[in-house]
Short mmCIF file of C-alpha atoms in Angstrom, two decimals:
data_model
loop_
_atom_site.label_atom_id
_atom_site.label_comp_id
_atom_site.label_asym_id
_atom_site.label_seq_id
_atom_site.Cartn_x
_atom_site.Cartn_y
_atom_site.Cartn_z
CA UNK D 1 -103.65 -81.02 104.73
CA UNK D 2 -100.97 -82.24 102.36
CA UNK D 3 -101.60 -79.27 100.05
CA UNK D 4 -101.72 -81.40 96.94
CA UNK D 5 -104.32 -79.09 95.37
CA UNK D 6 -104.00 -75.33 95.04
CA UNK D 7 -107.32 -74.72 93.30
CA UNK D 8 -110.35 -76.66 92.13
CA UNK D 9 -112.39 -75.60 89.12
CA UNK D 10 -116.05 -76.63 89.28
CA UNK D 11 -118.11 -76.30 86.11
CA UNK D 12 -121.79 -76.91 86.78
CA UNK D 13 -124.08 -79.20 84.77
CA UNK D 14 -125.98 -76.28 83.27
CA UNK D 15 -122.85 -74.49 81.99
CA UNK D 16 -123.33 -75.29 78.30
CA UNK D 17 -127.09 -74.79 78.45
CA UNK D 18 -126.68 -71.39 80.13
CA UNK D 19 -124.18 -70.26 77.50
CA UNK D 20 -126.41 -71.45 74.66
CA UNK D 21 -129.44 -69.72 76.17
CA UNK D 22 -127.57 -66.43 76.58
CA UNK D 23 -127.58 -66.52 80.36
CA UNK D 24 -124.45 -65.94 82.44
CA UNK D 25 -122.72 -69.27 83.05
CA UNK D 26 -121.16 -69.72 86.47
CA UNK D 27 -117.82 -71.39 87.06
CA UNK D 28 -116.67 -71.90 90.64
CA UNK D 29 -112.96 -71.71 91.43
CA UNK D 30 -112.17 -72.93 94.95
CA UNK D 31 -108.70 -71.75 96.01
CA UNK D 32 -106.63 -72.97 98.97
CA UNK D 33 -106.26 -69.75 100.97
CA UNK D 34 -103.58 -70.89 103.42
CA UNK D 35 -101.01 -69.01 101.36
CA UNK D 36 -102.91 -65.87 100.52
CA UNK D 37 -100.31 -64.44 98.13
CA UNK D 38 -100.44 -67.58 95.99
CA UNK D 39 -104.23 -67.61 96.23
CA UNK D 40 -104.42 -64.01 95.04
CA UNK D 41 -102.13 -64.81 92.10
CA UNK D 42 -104.34 -67.76 91.11
CA UNK D 43 -107.40 -65.54 91.50
CA UNK D 44 -105.83 -62.92 89.21
CA UNK D 45 -105.01 -65.53 86.56
CA UNK D 46 -108.55 -66.90 86.71
CA UNK D 47 -110.05 -63.43 86.34
CA UNK D 48 -107.76 -62.75 83.35
CA UNK D 49 -108.73 -66.04 81.68
CA UNK D 50 -112.44 -65.34 82.16
CA UNK D 51 -112.06 -61.77 80.89
CA UNK D 52 -110.18 -63.03 77.81
CA UNK D 53 -112.88 -65.66 77.19
CA UNK D 54 -115.66 -63.10 77.53
CA UNK D 55 -113.82 -60.71 75.21
CA UNK D 56 -113.24 -63.41 72.57
CA UNK D 57 -116.87 -64.53 72.70
CA UNK D 58 -118.47 -61.11 72.90
CA UNK D 59 -120.69 -61.84 69.90
CA UNK D 60 -122.28 -64.84 71.62
CA UNK D 61 -125.04 -63.95 74.07
CA UNK D 62 -123.77 -65.81 77.18
CA UNK D 63 -120.98 -64.65 79.46
CA UNK D 64 -118.89 -66.63 81.92
CA UNK D 65 -118.62 -65.48 85.54
CA UNK D 66 -116.19 -66.89 88.09
CA UNK D 67 -117.26 -67.28 91.70
CA UNK D 68 -114.19 -67.41 93.95
CA UNK D 69 -114.11 -69.07 97.34
CA UNK D 70 -110.88 -69.60 99.30
CA UNK D 71 -110.36 -72.58 101.61
CA UNK D 72 -108.99 -72.11 105.15
CA UNK D 73 -108.62 -68.34 104.71
CA UNK D 74 -111.86 -67.14 103.10
CA UNK D 75 -111.03 -63.45 103.48
CA UNK D 76 -107.44 -63.92 102.20
CA UNK D 77 -106.09 -61.92 105.13
CA UNK D 78 -102.32 -62.12 105.34
CA UNK D 79 -102.29 -61.93 109.13
CA UNK D 80 -103.91 -65.37 109.24
CA UNK D 81 -100.65 -66.93 108.09
CA UNK D 82 -98.12 -64.29 109.20
CA UNK D 83 -99.01 -64.38 112.91
CA UNK D 84 -98.86 -68.19 113.24
CA UNK D 85 -95.52 -67.98 111.44
CA UNK D 86 -94.34 -65.57 114.12
CA UNK D 87 -94.87 -68.28 116.73
CA UNK D 88 -92.29 -70.35 114.86
CA UNK D 89 -89.89 -67.54 113.95
CA UNK D 90 -89.68 -65.91 117.37
CA UNK D 91 -89.59 -69.21 119.21
CA UNK D 92 -86.71 -70.50 117.10
CA UNK D 93 -84.65 -67.32 117.50
CA UNK D 94 -85.15 -66.86 121.24
CA UNK D 95 -84.84 -70.51 122.18
CA UNK D 96 -81.77 -71.21 120.07
CA UNK D 97 -79.99 -68.07 121.23
CA UNK D 98 -80.74 -68.66 124.91
CA UNK D 99 -79.50 -72.22 124.74
CA UNK D 100 -76.43 -71.60 122.60
CA UNK D 101 -75.31 -68.48 124.43
CA UNK D 102 -75.76 -69.93 127.92
CA UNK D 103 -73.47 -72.86 127.18
CA UNK D 104 -70.95 -70.73 125.28
CA UNK D 105 -70.84 -68.19 128.12
CA UNK D 106 -70.21 -70.92 130.69
CA UNK D 107 -67.30 -72.19 128.62
CA UNK D 108 -65.86 -68.68 128.35
CA UNK D 109 -66.08 -68.10 132.08
CA UNK D 110 -64.76 -71.55 132.95
CA UNK D 111 -67.83 -72.54 134.93
CA UNK D 112 -68.66 -75.38 132.54
CA UNK D 113 -65.58 -77.31 133.73
CA UNK D 114 -66.75 -76.80 137.32
CA UNK D 115 -70.15 -78.14 136.28
CA UNK D 116 -68.52 -81.26 134.83
CA UNK D 117 -66.74 -81.91 138.17
CA UNK D 118 -70.04 -82.02 140.06
CA UNK D 119 -71.72 -85.40 140.68
CA UNK D 120 -74.16 -84.70 137.82
CA UNK D 121 -73.99 -87.01 134.84
CA UNK D 122 -73.62 -85.43 131.36
CA UNK D 123 -77.22 -86.35 130.50
CA UNK D 124 -78.45 -84.48 133.57
CA UNK D 125 -76.39 -81.43 132.57
CA UNK D 126 -77.90 -81.53 129.08
CA UNK D 127 -81.41 -81.80 130.52
CA UNK D 128 -80.64 -78.85 132.78
CA UNK D 129 -79.55 -76.83 129.75
CA UNK D 130 -82.55 -77.95 127.67
CA UNK D 131 -85.44 -77.38 130.08
CA UNK D 132 -85.11 -73.56 130.43
CA UNK D 133 -85.05 -73.09 126.67
CA UNK D 134 -88.12 -75.28 126.19
CA UNK D 135 -89.99 -73.46 128.97
CA UNK D 136 -89.12 -70.03 127.56
CA UNK D 137 -90.12 -71.13 124.06
CA UNK D 138 -93.42 -72.57 125.29
CA UNK D 139 -94.28 -69.39 127.20
CA UNK D 140 -93.31 -67.26 124.20
CA UNK D 141 -95.33 -69.42 121.80
CA UNK D 142 -98.34 -69.29 124.15
CA UNK D 143 -98.18 -65.50 124.44
CA UNK D 144 -97.93 -65.03 120.67
CA UNK D 145 -100.78 -67.49 120.10
CA UNK D 146 -102.97 -65.68 122.65
CA UNK D 147 -102.23 -62.30 121.09
CA UNK D 148 -102.92 -63.62 117.58
CA UNK D 149 -106.26 -65.13 118.60
CA UNK D 150 -107.57 -62.43 120.94
CA UNK D 151 -106.13 -59.21 119.60
CA UNK D 152 -105.83 -59.89 115.87
CA UNK D 153 -108.79 -62.28 115.55
CA UNK D 154 -106.88 -65.13 113.90
CA UNK D 155 -109.07 -68.23 114.26
CA UNK D 156 -107.60 -71.24 116.05
CA UNK D 157 -109.30 -74.28 114.56
CA UNK D 158 -107.58 -77.36 115.85
CA UNK D 159 -106.45 -79.27 118.86
CA UNK D 160 -104.68 -77.26 121.55
CA UNK D 161 -103.01 -80.46 122.78
CA UNK D 162 -101.68 -81.15 119.29
CA UNK D 163 -100.41 -77.57 119.06
CA UNK D 164 -98.48 -77.87 122.33
CA UNK D 165 -97.21 -81.34 121.43
CA UNK D 166 -95.88 -80.10 118.11
CA UNK D 167 -94.47 -76.99 119.79
CA UNK D 168 -92.65 -79.15 122.36
CA UNK D 169 -91.10 -81.35 119.66
CA UNK D 170 -90.14 -78.27 117.66
CA UNK D 171 -88.57 -76.58 120.69
CA UNK D 172 -86.64 -79.73 121.63
CA UNK D 173 -85.14 -79.84 118.16
CA UNK D 174 -84.32 -76.12 118.26
CA UNK D 175 -82.70 -76.45 121.68
CA UNK D 176 -80.70 -79.42 120.39
CA UNK D 177 -79.47 -77.32 117.47
CA UNK D 178 -78.56 -74.54 119.89
CA UNK D 179 -76.60 -76.97 122.07
CA UNK D 180 -74.85 -78.36 119.02
CA UNK D 181 -73.88 -74.86 117.83
CA UNK D 182 -72.54 -73.86 121.22
CA UNK D 183 -70.50 -77.02 121.64
#
């Protein structure tokens, strides 16, 4: 899924023979539908090219027809990429704010200095500030994922363990950024 290819044009073996015989000649354009706006733009360009070709060769008996098929998002529904993006956007905002504001508020109230006097080591304090943000982000990501799959019908085709592993790494980095901002 490196997204090296946006579209693939497949011209069948009988293309020239169909055009010469006056039959419609099919050309298949396979578009990566993960970014539906880009896919729709490519689809529009392809339709314009085919229409221009058919107009220029109106005197010849054969016509060219494009058959479009989108990868990963065959219906080109925008909610298939917007809702998974919400998992990221809402998780980053909530998690970073919770982490950054909790530490900043403790410094304002003077309770952070009291926390440093306790027998806890600084690493343990950081873990204590990190865990709630990661838990809240995981719960929030899970709720958004469940709503996207059950209510909006966005397909989840992949490993749930990989999703939660990537979400945990993402949330740890977001919490770290929040801690850095607040310090």
